[in-house]
Amino acid sequence: MPRKTVPDIPIIEKTFTELGDSTPERVVARFAEVRQRFDQQVAEHSARKDPEEWRIFLLRWTGRKSGVLTQISDNWLKAARKELKPIVGQELNKLKAHVEAALEEKRREIEAAADEAAMARDRVDLSLPGVQREIGTRHIIRQTYQELERIFLSIGFSVVEGPEIETPYYNFEALNIPEHHPARDNMDTFYIEGTRGEHLLRTHTSPMQIRTMEKQQPPVRIIVPGKVYRRDNPDSTHGYMFHQIEGLAVDTDITFCDFKGTVEYFVREFLGPKAKTRLRPSYFPFTEPSAEVDATCHVCGGSGCRVCKFSGWIELFGAGMVNPAVYGFVKYDAEKLSGFAFGMGVDRLAMMKYGITELPVLFQNDVRFLRQFP
Ligand code: PHE
Protein backbone atom coordinates (compact mmCIF):
# COMPACT_ATOMS: atom_id res chain seq x y z
CA MET A 1 0.00 0.00 0.00
CA PRO A 2 1.35 3.41 -0.91
CA ARG A 3 1.99 5.65 2.08
CA LYS A 4 1.01 9.29 2.10
CA THR A 5 4.23 10.85 3.28
CA VAL A 6 4.81 13.27 0.41
CA PRO A 7 1.69 15.35 0.37
CA ASP A 8 3.31 17.97 -1.83
CA ILE A 9 3.44 15.57 -4.82
CA PRO A 10 0.04 13.92 -4.78
CA ILE A 11 0.36 12.40 -8.28
CA ILE A 12 2.87 9.79 -7.13
CA GLU A 13 0.32 8.31 -4.76
CA LYS A 14 -1.72 7.17 -7.72
CA THR A 15 -1.00 4.66 -10.46
CA PHE A 16 -0.96 5.70 -14.10
CA THR A 17 -4.26 3.91 -14.54
CA GLU A 18 -5.73 5.94 -11.72
CA LEU A 19 -4.24 9.09 -13.24
CA GLY A 20 -5.71 8.20 -16.64
CA ASP A 21 -2.31 8.23 -18.33
CA SER A 22 -1.89 5.51 -20.89
CA THR A 23 0.68 6.76 -23.42
CA PRO A 24 4.50 6.99 -23.21
CA GLU A 25 4.22 10.75 -23.79
CA ARG A 26 2.04 11.09 -20.71
CA VAL A 27 4.51 9.02 -18.71
CA VAL A 28 7.39 11.23 -19.81
CA ALA A 29 5.37 14.34 -18.94
CA ARG A 30 4.58 12.96 -15.44
CA PHE A 31 8.25 12.30 -14.75
CA ALA A 32 9.08 15.81 -15.96
CA GLU A 33 6.56 17.17 -13.41
CA VAL A 34 8.25 15.27 -10.58
CA ARG A 35 11.67 16.34 -11.72
CA GLN A 36 10.58 19.95 -11.78
CA ARG A 37 9.31 19.64 -8.20
CA PHE A 38 12.62 18.19 -7.20
CA ASP A 39 14.68 20.92 -8.85
CA GLN A 40 12.50 23.57 -7.28
CA GLN A 41 12.91 22.10 -3.80
CA VAL A 42 16.67 21.72 -4.17
CA ALA A 43 16.86 25.39 -5.12
CA GLU A 44 14.78 26.35 -2.05
CA HIS A 45 17.03 24.35 0.24
CA SER A 46 20.16 25.81 -1.27
CA ALA A 47 18.84 29.24 -0.43
CA ARG A 48 18.00 28.33 3.19
CA LYS A 49 21.09 26.24 4.00
CA ASP A 50 19.50 24.53 6.99
CA PRO A 51 21.27 21.20 7.54
CA GLU A 52 18.41 19.64 9.50
CA GLU A 53 15.82 20.51 6.86
CA TRP A 54 18.19 19.20 4.26
CA ARG A 55 18.42 15.90 6.09
CA ILE A 56 14.60 15.60 6.12
CA PHE A 57 14.48 16.54 2.44
CA LEU A 58 16.99 13.84 1.62
CA LEU A 59 14.93 11.23 3.48
CA ARG A 60 11.74 12.37 1.74
CA TRP A 61 13.27 11.75 -1.66
CA THR A 62 15.55 8.77 -1.13
CA GLY A 63 14.19 7.12 2.04
CA ARG A 64 13.97 3.36 1.36
CA LYS A 65 10.52 2.79 2.84
CA SER A 66 8.51 5.79 1.77
CA GLY A 67 10.76 8.16 -0.13
CA VAL A 68 9.49 9.67 -3.37
CA LEU A 69 11.62 7.34 -5.48
CA THR A 70 10.35 4.29 -3.63
CA GLN A 71 6.77 5.41 -4.07
CA ILE A 72 7.28 5.99 -7.77
CA SER A 73 8.78 2.55 -8.05
CA ASP A 74 5.79 1.03 -6.25
CA ASN A 75 2.94 3.06 -7.73
CA TRP A 76 4.20 3.85 -11.18
CA LEU A 77 6.58 1.09 -12.15
CA LYS A 78 5.38 -2.05 -10.39
CA ALA A 79 1.74 -1.16 -10.97
CA ALA A 80 2.23 -0.14 -14.63
CA ARG A 81 0.58 -1.96 -17.44
CA LYS A 82 2.94 -4.22 -19.30
CA GLU A 83 3.35 -2.05 -22.41
CA LEU A 84 4.16 1.07 -20.37
CA LYS A 85 6.73 -0.67 -18.12
CA PRO A 86 9.81 -0.12 -20.33
CA ILE A 87 9.25 3.60 -20.65
CA VAL A 88 8.38 3.94 -16.94
CA GLY A 89 11.57 2.01 -16.07
CA GLN A 90 13.68 4.21 -18.31
CA GLU A 91 12.19 7.40 -16.97
CA LEU A 92 12.55 6.23 -13.38
CA ASN A 93 16.23 5.45 -13.94
CA LYS A 94 16.80 8.87 -15.45
CA LEU A 95 15.04 10.51 -12.53
CA LYS A 96 17.07 8.49 -10.05
CA ALA A 97 20.31 9.47 -11.76
CA HIS A 98 19.25 13.08 -11.80
CA VAL A 99 18.30 13.06 -8.09
CA GLU A 100 21.47 11.28 -7.05
CA ALA A 101 23.72 13.61 -9.03
CA ALA A 102 22.01 16.65 -7.59
CA LEU A 103 22.17 15.30 -4.04
CA GLU A 104 25.81 14.37 -4.44
CA GLU A 105 26.64 17.85 -5.64
CA LYS A 106 24.72 19.34 -2.77
CA ARG A 107 26.50 17.04 -0.32
CA ARG A 108 29.87 18.23 -1.61
CA GLU A 109 28.77 21.82 -1.27
CA ILE A 110 27.74 21.26 2.36
CA GLU A 111 31.00 19.52 3.19
CA ALA A 112 33.07 22.23 1.57
CA ALA A 113 31.16 24.88 3.50
CA ALA A 114 31.76 22.99 6.76
CA ASP A 115 35.48 22.66 5.97
CA GLU A 116 35.72 26.30 5.24
CA ALA A 117 33.96 27.19 8.47
CA ALA A 118 36.31 24.92 10.44
CA MET A 119 39.30 26.46 8.76
CA ALA A 120 38.11 29.94 9.54
CA ARG A 121 37.58 28.89 13.14
CA ASP A 122 41.03 27.31 13.49
CA ARG A 123 42.94 29.78 11.42
CA VAL A 124 46.36 30.56 12.92
CA ASP A 125 47.48 34.11 12.59
CA LEU A 126 51.16 33.72 11.89
CA SER A 127 51.73 37.43 12.33
CA LEU A 128 50.80 37.27 16.04
CA PRO A 129 53.76 37.44 18.41
CA GLY A 130 54.59 34.03 19.95
CA VAL A 131 54.44 33.12 23.63
CA GLN A 132 57.84 33.99 25.03
CA ARG A 133 58.87 31.89 27.99
CA GLU A 134 61.33 33.59 30.22
CA ILE A 135 64.51 31.63 30.67
CA GLY A 136 66.01 31.87 34.12
CA THR A 137 69.64 32.40 34.95
CA ARG A 138 71.96 30.72 37.41
CA HIS A 139 71.60 32.10 40.90
CA ILE A 140 74.42 34.38 41.94
CA ILE A 141 75.51 31.86 44.60
CA ARG A 142 75.62 29.08 41.99
CA GLN A 143 77.58 31.38 39.67
CA THR A 144 80.05 32.11 42.47
CA TYR A 145 80.45 28.39 43.19
CA GLN A 146 81.16 27.78 39.52
CA GLU A 147 83.81 30.49 39.51
CA LEU A 148 85.44 29.06 42.65
CA GLU A 149 85.36 25.55 41.24
CA ARG A 150 86.83 26.73 37.94
CA ILE A 151 89.79 28.30 39.79
CA PHE A 152 90.58 25.29 41.95
CA LEU A 153 89.95 22.69 39.25
CA SER A 154 92.50 24.55 37.12
CA ILE A 155 95.23 23.81 39.70
CA GLY A 156 94.44 20.15 40.25
CA PHE A 157 91.76 20.09 42.94
CA SER A 158 88.67 17.92 42.52
CA VAL A 159 85.17 18.45 43.86
CA VAL A 160 83.58 16.24 46.51
CA GLU A 161 80.36 16.69 48.43
CA GLY A 162 79.21 15.41 51.79
CA PRO A 163 76.20 15.10 54.09
CA GLU A 164 74.52 18.10 55.67
CA ILE A 165 73.48 15.95 58.62
CA GLU A 166 76.63 15.03 60.51
CA THR A 167 77.75 13.45 63.75
CA PRO A 168 79.52 15.44 66.45
CA TYR A 169 82.53 13.23 65.78
CA TYR A 170 83.04 14.48 62.23
CA ASN A 171 81.83 18.01 62.86
CA PHE A 172 83.92 18.51 66.02
CA GLU A 173 85.97 15.74 67.66
CA ALA A 174 87.97 14.53 64.68
CA LEU A 175 88.69 18.16 63.84
CA ASN A 176 90.38 18.49 67.19
CA ILE A 177 87.44 20.29 68.80
CA PRO A 178 86.72 18.22 71.94
CA GLU A 179 83.54 18.61 73.95
CA HIS A 180 83.53 21.77 76.11
CA HIS A 181 86.13 23.34 73.81
CA PRO A 182 85.30 27.07 73.50
CA ALA A 183 85.53 26.79 69.69
CA ARG A 184 82.19 24.98 69.83
CA ASP A 185 80.47 28.05 71.20
CA ASN A 186 80.50 30.14 68.06
CA MET A 187 79.47 27.08 66.07
CA ASP A 188 76.52 26.27 68.30
CA THR A 189 74.25 24.31 66.10
CA PHE A 190 70.98 22.48 65.46
CA TYR A 191 70.83 18.99 66.84
CA ILE A 192 68.35 16.63 65.21
CA GLU A 193 65.50 15.95 67.60
CA GLY A 194 65.19 12.43 68.92
CA THR A 195 68.79 11.38 68.11
CA ARG A 196 70.09 12.01 71.65
CA GLY A 197 72.70 14.42 70.37
CA GLU A 198 74.05 11.93 67.85
CA HIS A 199 73.15 13.95 64.75
CA LEU A 200 73.40 17.62 63.94
CA LEU A 201 73.34 19.97 60.98
CA ARG A 202 76.99 20.52 60.05
CA THR A 203 78.30 23.94 61.07
CA HIS A 204 81.02 23.92 58.41
CA THR A 205 82.23 21.83 55.48
CA SER A 206 85.36 20.77 57.39
CA PRO A 207 83.90 17.34 58.34
CA MET A 208 84.56 16.38 54.72
CA GLN A 209 88.29 16.77 55.39
CA ILE A 210 87.98 13.87 57.81
CA ARG A 211 85.64 11.76 55.67
CA THR A 212 87.93 12.19 52.66
CA MET A 213 91.16 11.34 54.50
CA GLU A 214 89.50 8.30 56.10
CA LYS A 215 88.73 6.94 52.65
CA GLN A 216 91.68 8.09 50.62
CA GLN A 217 95.44 7.97 50.97
CA PRO A 218 97.51 11.07 50.08
CA PRO A 219 97.94 12.93 47.87
CA VAL A 220 94.61 14.64 48.61
CA ARG A 221 93.51 17.75 46.80
CA ILE A 222 89.81 18.46 47.22
CA ILE A 223 87.32 21.26 47.45
CA VAL A 224 83.93 20.76 49.10
CA PRO A 225 81.04 23.05 48.18
CA GLY A 226 77.93 22.87 50.36
CA LYS A 227 75.40 24.31 52.77
CA VAL A 228 76.18 24.73 56.45
CA TYR A 229 74.01 25.70 59.43
CA ARG A 230 74.50 27.73 62.57
CA ARG A 231 72.23 28.94 65.30
CA ASP A 232 72.78 32.59 64.45
CA ASN A 233 70.30 35.37 64.99
CA PRO A 234 69.27 36.48 61.51
CA ASP A 235 70.31 39.98 60.48
CA SER A 236 71.57 41.66 57.33
CA THR A 237 74.70 39.47 57.24
CA HIS A 238 73.62 36.35 59.15
CA GLY A 239 71.14 33.53 58.60
CA TYR A 240 70.63 30.02 59.95
CA MET A 241 72.10 28.62 56.72
CA PHE A 242 74.92 29.75 54.49
CA HIS A 243 77.25 28.34 51.86
CA GLN A 244 80.87 27.31 52.21
CA ILE A 245 83.58 25.84 50.10
CA GLU A 246 86.22 23.85 51.90
CA GLY A 247 89.68 23.13 50.57
CA LEU A 248 92.20 20.50 51.62
CA ALA A 249 95.59 19.58 50.19
CA VAL A 250 97.72 16.88 51.87
CA ASP A 251 100.89 15.31 50.54
CA THR A 252 104.43 14.38 51.60
CA ASP A 253 106.02 17.71 50.77
CA ILE A 254 103.47 20.50 51.11
CA THR A 255 104.92 23.62 52.73
CA PHE A 256 103.63 26.92 53.98
CA CYS A 257 104.94 28.34 50.66
CA ASP A 258 102.54 26.09 48.72
CA PHE A 259 99.75 27.27 50.99
CA LYS A 260 100.59 30.93 50.48
CA GLY A 261 101.11 30.54 46.73
CA THR A 262 97.79 28.75 46.30
CA VAL A 263 95.96 31.39 48.31
CA GLU A 264 97.56 34.23 46.36
CA TYR A 265 96.79 32.55 43.04
CA PHE A 266 93.18 32.16 44.12
CA VAL A 267 92.84 35.79 45.21
CA ARG A 268 94.23 37.10 41.91
CA GLU A 269 91.96 34.80 39.90
CA PHE A 270 88.89 35.72 41.92
CA LEU A 271 89.41 39.45 42.40
CA GLY A 272 91.69 40.38 39.53
CA PRO A 273 95.46 40.53 38.93
CA LYS A 274 95.93 43.69 41.00
CA ALA A 275 94.60 42.18 44.24
CA LYS A 276 97.21 41.64 46.96
CA THR A 277 96.98 39.09 49.76
CA ARG A 278 97.75 39.34 53.44
CA LEU A 279 97.81 36.58 56.05
CA ARG A 280 96.85 37.48 59.59
CA PRO A 281 97.39 35.12 62.53
CA SER A 282 94.23 33.39 63.64
CA TYR A 283 93.08 30.29 65.45
CA PHE A 284 91.30 27.13 64.41
CA PRO A 285 91.71 23.89 66.35
CA PHE A 286 92.25 21.90 63.15
CA THR A 287 94.96 24.12 61.63
CA GLU A 288 98.30 25.15 63.03
CA PRO A 289 99.39 27.78 62.30
CA SER A 290 96.04 29.33 61.34
CA ALA A 291 95.46 32.45 59.33
CA GLU A 292 92.79 34.84 58.15
CA VAL A 293 93.31 35.61 54.50
CA ASP A 294 92.72 39.26 53.61
CA ALA A 295 92.84 40.89 50.17
CA THR A 296 93.30 44.50 49.19
CA CYS A 297 89.90 46.15 48.98
CA HIS A 298 88.42 45.56 45.51
CA VAL A 299 86.59 48.91 45.65
CA CYS A 300 89.41 51.34 46.52
CA GLY A 301 92.37 49.12 45.63
CA GLY A 302 93.85 49.52 49.11
CA SER A 303 93.74 53.27 49.66
CA GLY A 304 90.82 53.03 52.06
CA CYS A 305 87.07 53.53 51.60
CA ARG A 306 83.76 52.88 53.31
CA VAL A 307 83.60 49.27 52.08
CA CYS A 308 86.91 48.30 53.76
CA LYS A 309 86.22 50.62 56.70
CA PHE A 310 89.24 52.70 55.57
CA SER A 311 91.70 49.88 56.30
CA GLY A 312 92.42 49.05 52.64
CA TRP A 313 91.88 45.34 53.40
CA ILE A 314 88.92 42.96 53.23
CA GLU A 315 88.77 39.72 55.22
CA LEU A 316 88.16 36.80 52.85
CA PHE A 317 88.35 33.46 54.69
CA GLY A 318 90.02 31.30 57.32
CA ALA A 319 92.79 28.85 56.55
CA GLY A 320 95.99 27.26 57.81
CA MET A 321 98.34 24.29 57.78
CA VAL A 322 96.57 21.08 58.82
CA ASN A 323 97.09 20.48 62.54
CA PRO A 324 99.05 17.19 62.95
CA ALA A 325 96.54 16.26 65.67
CA VAL A 326 93.93 15.81 62.90
CA TYR A 327 96.09 13.22 61.11
CA GLY A 328 95.86 11.09 64.25
CA PHE A 329 92.09 10.76 63.76
CA VAL A 330 92.42 9.48 60.20
CA LYS A 331 95.49 7.30 60.74
CA TYR A 332 97.73 9.42 58.53
CA ASP A 333 101.44 9.53 59.38
CA ALA A 334 101.90 13.01 60.88
CA GLU A 335 105.66 12.61 60.64
CA LYS A 336 105.66 12.22 56.87
CA LEU A 337 102.65 14.28 55.76
CA SER A 338 101.76 17.92 55.69
CA GLY A 339 99.05 20.02 54.11
CA PHE A 340 96.84 23.05 54.22
CA ALA A 341 93.12 23.71 54.46
CA PHE A 342 90.79 26.62 54.00
CA GLY A 343 87.09 27.34 54.43
CA MET A 344 85.41 30.13 52.55
CA GLY A 345 81.98 31.68 53.07
CA VAL A 346 80.59 31.73 49.56
CA ASP A 347 77.76 34.15 50.33
CA ARG A 348 80.28 36.55 51.85
CA LEU A 349 82.55 36.30 48.82
CA ALA A 350 79.64 36.88 46.43
CA MET A 351 78.35 39.84 48.46
CA MET A 352 81.78 41.38 48.56
CA LYS A 353 82.55 40.85 44.89
CA TYR A 354 79.20 42.10 43.62
CA GLY A 355 78.58 44.82 46.19
CA ILE A 356 75.54 43.16 47.78
CA THR A 357 74.89 44.57 51.25
CA GLU A 358 72.03 42.36 52.46
CA LEU A 359 72.38 38.60 52.91
CA PRO A 360 68.61 37.87 52.97
CA VAL A 361 68.06 39.06 49.37
CA LEU A 362 70.12 36.08 48.23
CA PHE A 363 67.37 33.73 49.40
CA GLN A 364 64.17 35.67 48.75
CA ASN A 365 63.96 34.78 45.05
CA ASP A 366 62.88 38.26 44.06
CA VAL A 367 63.43 38.33 40.29
CA ARG A 368 64.20 42.05 40.40
CA PHE A 369 67.31 41.09 42.37
CA LEU A 370 68.11 37.87 40.50
CA ARG A 371 67.89 39.58 37.09
CA GLN A 372 70.81 41.78 37.99
CA PHE A 373 73.10 38.75 37.65
CA PRO A 374 72.30 37.38 34.20
N1 PHE B 1 85.76 25.56 59.14
C1 PHE B 1 86.16 26.90 59.44
C2 PHE B 1 84.92 27.77 59.69
O1 PHE B 1 83.87 27.39 59.25
C3 PHE B 1 86.96 27.52 58.34
C4 PHE B 1 88.28 26.84 58.12
C5 PHE B 1 88.37 25.73 57.27
C6 PHE B 1 89.42 27.28 58.69
C7 PHE B 1 89.56 25.10 57.04
C8 PHE B 1 90.64 26.69 58.48
C9 PHE B 1 90.71 25.60 57.64
O2 PHE B 1 85.01 28.80 60.28
XYZ file of C-alpha atoms and ligand atoms in Angstrom:
386
model
C 0.000 0.000 0.000
C 1.346 3.415 -0.906
C 1.987 5.654 2.082
C 1.014 9.286 2.096
C 4.231 10.850 3.278
C 4.809 13.266 0.405
C 1.687 15.349 0.372
C 3.306 17.970 -1.831
C 3.444 15.571 -4.818
C 0.038 13.924 -4.783
C 0.364 12.404 -8.277
C 2.867 9.786 -7.135
C 0.316 8.313 -4.761
C -1.719 7.171 -7.719
C -1.002 4.660 -10.460
C -0.957 5.698 -14.096
C -4.262 3.910 -14.542
C -5.731 5.940 -11.719
C -4.239 9.092 -13.236
C -5.712 8.199 -16.640
C -2.307 8.234 -18.327
C -1.885 5.507 -20.889
C 0.676 6.759 -23.416
C 4.498 6.986 -23.215
C 4.221 10.755 -23.789
C 2.036 11.094 -20.706
C 4.505 9.021 -18.709
C 7.394 11.231 -19.808
C 5.370 14.341 -18.936
C 4.581 12.964 -15.436
C 8.251 12.304 -14.748
C 9.081 15.813 -15.958
C 6.565 17.174 -13.409
C 8.250 15.273 -10.584
C 11.666 16.344 -11.722
C 10.584 19.955 -11.775
C 9.311 19.642 -8.201
C 12.618 18.192 -7.198
C 14.682 20.922 -8.848
C 12.501 23.568 -7.277
C 12.910 22.102 -3.795
C 16.668 21.719 -4.168
C 16.860 25.386 -5.117
C 14.782 26.349 -2.052
C 17.035 24.354 0.236
C 20.163 25.812 -1.272
C 18.843 29.239 -0.433
C 18.001 28.330 3.193
C 21.091 26.236 3.997
C 19.501 24.528 6.992
C 21.271 21.201 7.542
C 18.407 19.638 9.504
C 15.822 20.514 6.857
C 18.195 19.203 4.263
C 18.418 15.896 6.090
C 14.602 15.595 6.123
C 14.478 16.544 2.440
C 16.991 13.839 1.622
C 14.927 11.234 3.483
C 11.743 12.367 1.740
C 13.266 11.746 -1.657
C 15.545 8.767 -1.132
C 14.193 7.118 2.040
C 13.971 3.360 1.360
C 10.518 2.791 2.836
C 8.507 5.789 1.769
C 10.756 8.162 -0.129
C 9.495 9.668 -3.373
C 11.616 7.345 -5.485
C 10.350 4.286 -3.630
C 6.773 5.412 -4.072
C 7.282 5.991 -7.772
C 8.784 2.546 -8.046
C 5.786 1.027 -6.254
C 2.935 3.057 -7.731
C 4.201 3.853 -11.180
C 6.580 1.094 -12.150
C 5.377 -2.054 -10.385
C 1.736 -1.163 -10.969
C 2.231 -0.143 -14.627
C 0.580 -1.959 -17.441
C 2.940 -4.221 -19.303
C 3.347 -2.046 -22.415
C 4.162 1.069 -20.370
C 6.728 -0.673 -18.125
C 9.814 -0.117 -20.331
C 9.252 3.600 -20.647
C 8.383 3.938 -16.940
C 11.567 2.011 -16.072
C 13.678 4.210 -18.307
C 12.194 7.397 -16.969
C 12.554 6.234 -13.382
C 16.231 5.448 -13.943
C 16.805 8.869 -15.450
C 15.038 10.513 -12.535
C 17.069 8.492 -10.052
C 20.314 9.470 -11.756
C 19.253 13.084 -11.795
C 18.296 13.064 -8.094
C 21.468 11.281 -7.049
C 23.720 13.606 -9.029
C 22.006 16.654 -7.587
C 22.168 15.295 -4.042
C 25.814 14.372 -4.442
C 26.645 17.849 -5.639
C 24.721 19.341 -2.771
C 26.499 17.042 -0.315
C 29.866 18.226 -1.607
C 28.773 21.820 -1.274
C 27.737 21.260 2.356
C 30.997 19.517 3.190
C 33.070 22.234 1.575
C 31.161 24.884 3.497
C 31.763 22.987 6.763
C 35.475 22.655 5.971
C 35.720 26.303 5.237
C 33.961 27.190 8.468
C 36.306 24.924 10.439
C 39.297 26.458 8.761
C 38.108 29.943 9.536
C 37.585 28.891 13.141
C 41.025 27.305 13.489
C 42.939 29.775 11.416
C 46.356 30.558 12.921
C 47.476 34.114 12.594
C 51.161 33.718 11.891
C 51.733 37.425 12.334
C 50.795 37.272 16.043
C 53.765 37.435 18.415
C 54.587 34.033 19.950
C 54.440 33.116 23.627
C 57.843 33.989 25.030
C 58.866 31.893 27.988
C 61.329 33.587 30.217
C 64.506 31.628 30.669
C 66.008 31.865 34.118
C 69.641 32.405 34.955
C 71.961 30.719 37.411
C 71.603 32.102 40.898
C 74.417 34.379 41.937
C 75.512 31.856 44.600
C 75.624 29.084 41.989
C 77.585 31.384 39.672
C 80.053 32.108 42.468
C 80.450 28.390 43.187
C 81.160 27.776 39.524
C 83.812 30.495 39.507
C 85.440 29.062 42.655
C 85.365 25.545 41.239
C 86.831 26.729 37.943
C 89.790 28.302 39.792
C 90.584 25.286 41.951
C 89.952 22.686 39.248
C 92.503 24.550 37.122
C 95.227 23.809 39.700
C 94.444 20.152 40.247
C 91.761 20.091 42.940
C 88.675 17.922 42.520
C 85.166 18.455 43.862
C 83.581 16.239 46.506
C 80.355 16.693 48.427
C 79.211 15.413 51.791
C 76.202 15.097 54.087
C 74.518 18.104 55.669
C 73.480 15.953 58.624
C 76.634 15.033 60.509
C 77.750 13.449 63.746
C 79.520 15.440 66.451
C 82.527 13.232 65.783
C 83.040 14.483 62.228
C 81.826 18.014 62.861
C 83.922 18.507 66.025
C 85.974 15.742 67.659
C 87.970 14.530 64.677
C 88.691 18.158 63.841
C 90.383 18.487 67.194
C 87.444 20.287 68.805
C 86.720 18.217 71.941
C 83.537 18.611 73.953
C 83.531 21.768 76.112
C 86.128 23.343 73.811
C 85.303 27.069 73.500
C 85.529 26.785 69.693
C 82.191 24.975 69.828
C 80.468 28.047 71.200
C 80.496 30.145 68.056
C 79.466 27.082 66.071
C 76.519 26.270 68.300
C 74.248 24.309 66.100
C 70.983 22.480 65.459
C 70.827 18.988 66.844
C 68.347 16.634 65.208
C 65.496 15.949 67.596
C 65.194 12.427 68.917
C 68.787 11.383 68.109
C 70.094 12.010 71.649
C 72.702 14.418 70.366
C 74.051 11.927 67.848
C 73.151 13.954 64.745
C 73.396 17.622 63.940
C 73.340 19.965 60.976
C 76.990 20.521 60.049
C 78.304 23.937 61.068
C 81.020 23.918 58.410
C 82.228 21.834 55.482
C 85.357 20.768 57.392
C 83.905 17.339 58.341
C 84.562 16.379 54.720
C 88.288 16.774 55.394
C 87.981 13.865 57.805
C 85.638 11.759 55.665
C 87.930 12.188 52.659
C 91.156 11.343 54.499
C 89.500 8.304 56.100
C 88.731 6.936 52.653
C 91.683 8.086 50.618
C 95.445 7.972 50.970
C 97.507 11.066 50.081
C 97.938 12.934 47.866
C 94.611 14.638 48.613
C 93.513 17.752 46.799
C 89.810 18.459 47.220
C 87.320 21.255 47.449
C 83.934 20.757 49.096
C 81.035 23.045 48.184
C 77.925 22.873 50.358
C 75.404 24.305 52.768
C 76.176 24.732 56.448
C 74.010 25.704 59.430
C 74.497 27.733 62.575
C 72.229 28.937 65.295
C 72.784 32.593 64.445
C 70.301 35.372 64.988
C 69.265 36.483 61.514
C 70.311 39.979 60.484
C 71.571 41.661 57.331
C 74.698 39.470 57.237
C 73.621 36.347 59.149
C 71.144 33.533 58.603
C 70.635 30.025 59.955
C 72.099 28.622 56.719
C 74.920 29.754 54.491
C 77.254 28.342 51.862
C 80.868 27.311 52.208
C 83.577 25.835 50.096
C 86.216 23.847 51.895
C 89.683 23.132 50.568
C 92.201 20.501 51.618
C 95.590 19.581 50.193
C 97.721 16.880 51.874
C 100.888 15.306 50.537
C 104.434 14.376 51.600
C 106.021 17.712 50.774
C 103.475 20.498 51.109
C 104.916 23.618 52.734
C 103.631 26.924 53.984
C 104.936 28.342 50.658
C 102.539 26.089 48.724
C 99.749 27.267 50.987
C 100.590 30.930 50.483
C 101.107 30.535 46.729
C 97.789 28.753 46.297
C 95.962 31.389 48.313
C 97.557 34.234 46.357
C 96.786 32.554 43.043
C 93.183 32.157 44.119
C 92.838 35.786 45.212
C 94.232 37.097 41.910
C 91.961 34.804 39.896
C 88.892 35.717 41.915
C 89.412 39.447 42.404
C 91.690 40.380 39.528
C 95.461 40.534 38.929
C 95.929 43.687 41.000
C 94.597 42.181 44.235
C 97.211 41.637 46.962
C 96.981 39.089 49.756
C 97.746 39.342 53.439
C 97.811 36.579 56.050
C 96.848 37.483 59.595
C 97.389 35.123 62.532
C 94.228 33.393 63.636
C 93.078 30.290 65.454
C 91.297 27.126 64.406
C 91.715 23.885 66.355
C 92.249 21.897 63.145
C 94.960 24.119 61.626
C 98.304 25.153 63.034
C 99.393 27.782 62.297
C 96.042 29.331 61.341
C 95.459 32.453 59.331
C 92.792 34.836 58.149
C 93.310 35.610 54.497
C 92.722 39.257 53.609
C 92.840 40.888 50.172
C 93.297 44.501 49.186
C 89.902 46.147 48.977
C 88.419 45.563 45.511
C 86.592 48.913 45.652
C 89.413 51.335 46.524
C 92.374 49.124 45.628
C 93.853 49.523 49.107
C 93.741 53.266 49.656
C 90.824 53.028 52.062
C 87.073 53.526 51.597
C 83.759 52.876 53.309
C 83.600 49.266 52.078
C 86.910 48.305 53.761
C 86.221 50.622 56.704
C 89.241 52.699 55.574
C 91.698 49.878 56.295
C 92.424 49.053 52.642
C 91.875 45.336 53.397
C 88.920 42.957 53.231
C 88.769 39.716 55.220
C 88.156 36.802 52.845
C 88.354 33.461 54.695
C 90.023 31.298 57.318
C 92.791 28.851 56.551
C 95.987 27.257 57.806
C 98.339 24.293 57.781
C 96.566 21.083 58.815
C 97.093 20.476 62.541
C 99.046 17.192 62.949
C 96.540 16.261 65.670
C 93.934 15.814 62.904
C 96.088 13.224 61.109
C 95.855 11.095 64.247
C 92.094 10.764 63.765
C 92.423 9.485 60.200
C 95.493 7.304 60.745
C 97.730 9.417 58.530
C 101.435 9.529 59.379
C 101.905 13.006 60.884
C 105.665 12.613 60.641
C 105.659 12.215 56.869
C 102.649 14.275 55.761
C 101.762 17.925 55.690
C 99.055 20.016 54.110
C 96.844 23.052 54.218
C 93.125 23.709 54.459
C 90.787 26.624 53.996
C 87.088 27.338 54.432
C 85.406 30.133 52.552
C 81.982 31.676 53.066
C 80.592 31.730 49.559
C 77.759 34.152 50.330
C 80.280 36.547 51.852
C 82.552 36.299 48.824
C 79.645 36.883 46.430
C 78.349 39.836 48.459
C 81.779 41.383 48.565
C 82.550 40.852 44.895
C 79.199 42.098 43.616
C 78.578 44.818 46.189
C 75.536 43.158 47.782
C 74.894 44.567 51.255
C 72.031 42.358 52.455
C 72.381 38.597 52.906
C 68.611 37.866 52.969
C 68.062 39.060 49.374
C 70.123 36.080 48.229
C 67.371 33.726 49.397
C 64.174 35.668 48.752
C 63.962 34.782 45.054
C 62.883 38.256 44.058
C 63.431 38.334 40.286
C 64.197 42.047 40.399
C 67.310 41.087 42.367
C 68.110 37.868 40.502
C 67.888 39.577 37.087
C 70.809 41.780 37.993
C 73.095 38.750 37.652
C 72.301 37.380 34.201
N 85.765 25.562 59.138
C 86.159 26.901 59.444
C 84.924 27.773 59.693
O 83.870 27.388 59.246
C 86.964 27.525 58.340
C 88.278 26.836 58.118
C 88.366 25.734 57.268
C 89.422 27.279 58.694
C 89.562 25.104 57.037
C 90.636 26.689 58.476
C 90.714 25.600 57.638
O 85.010 28.804 60.283
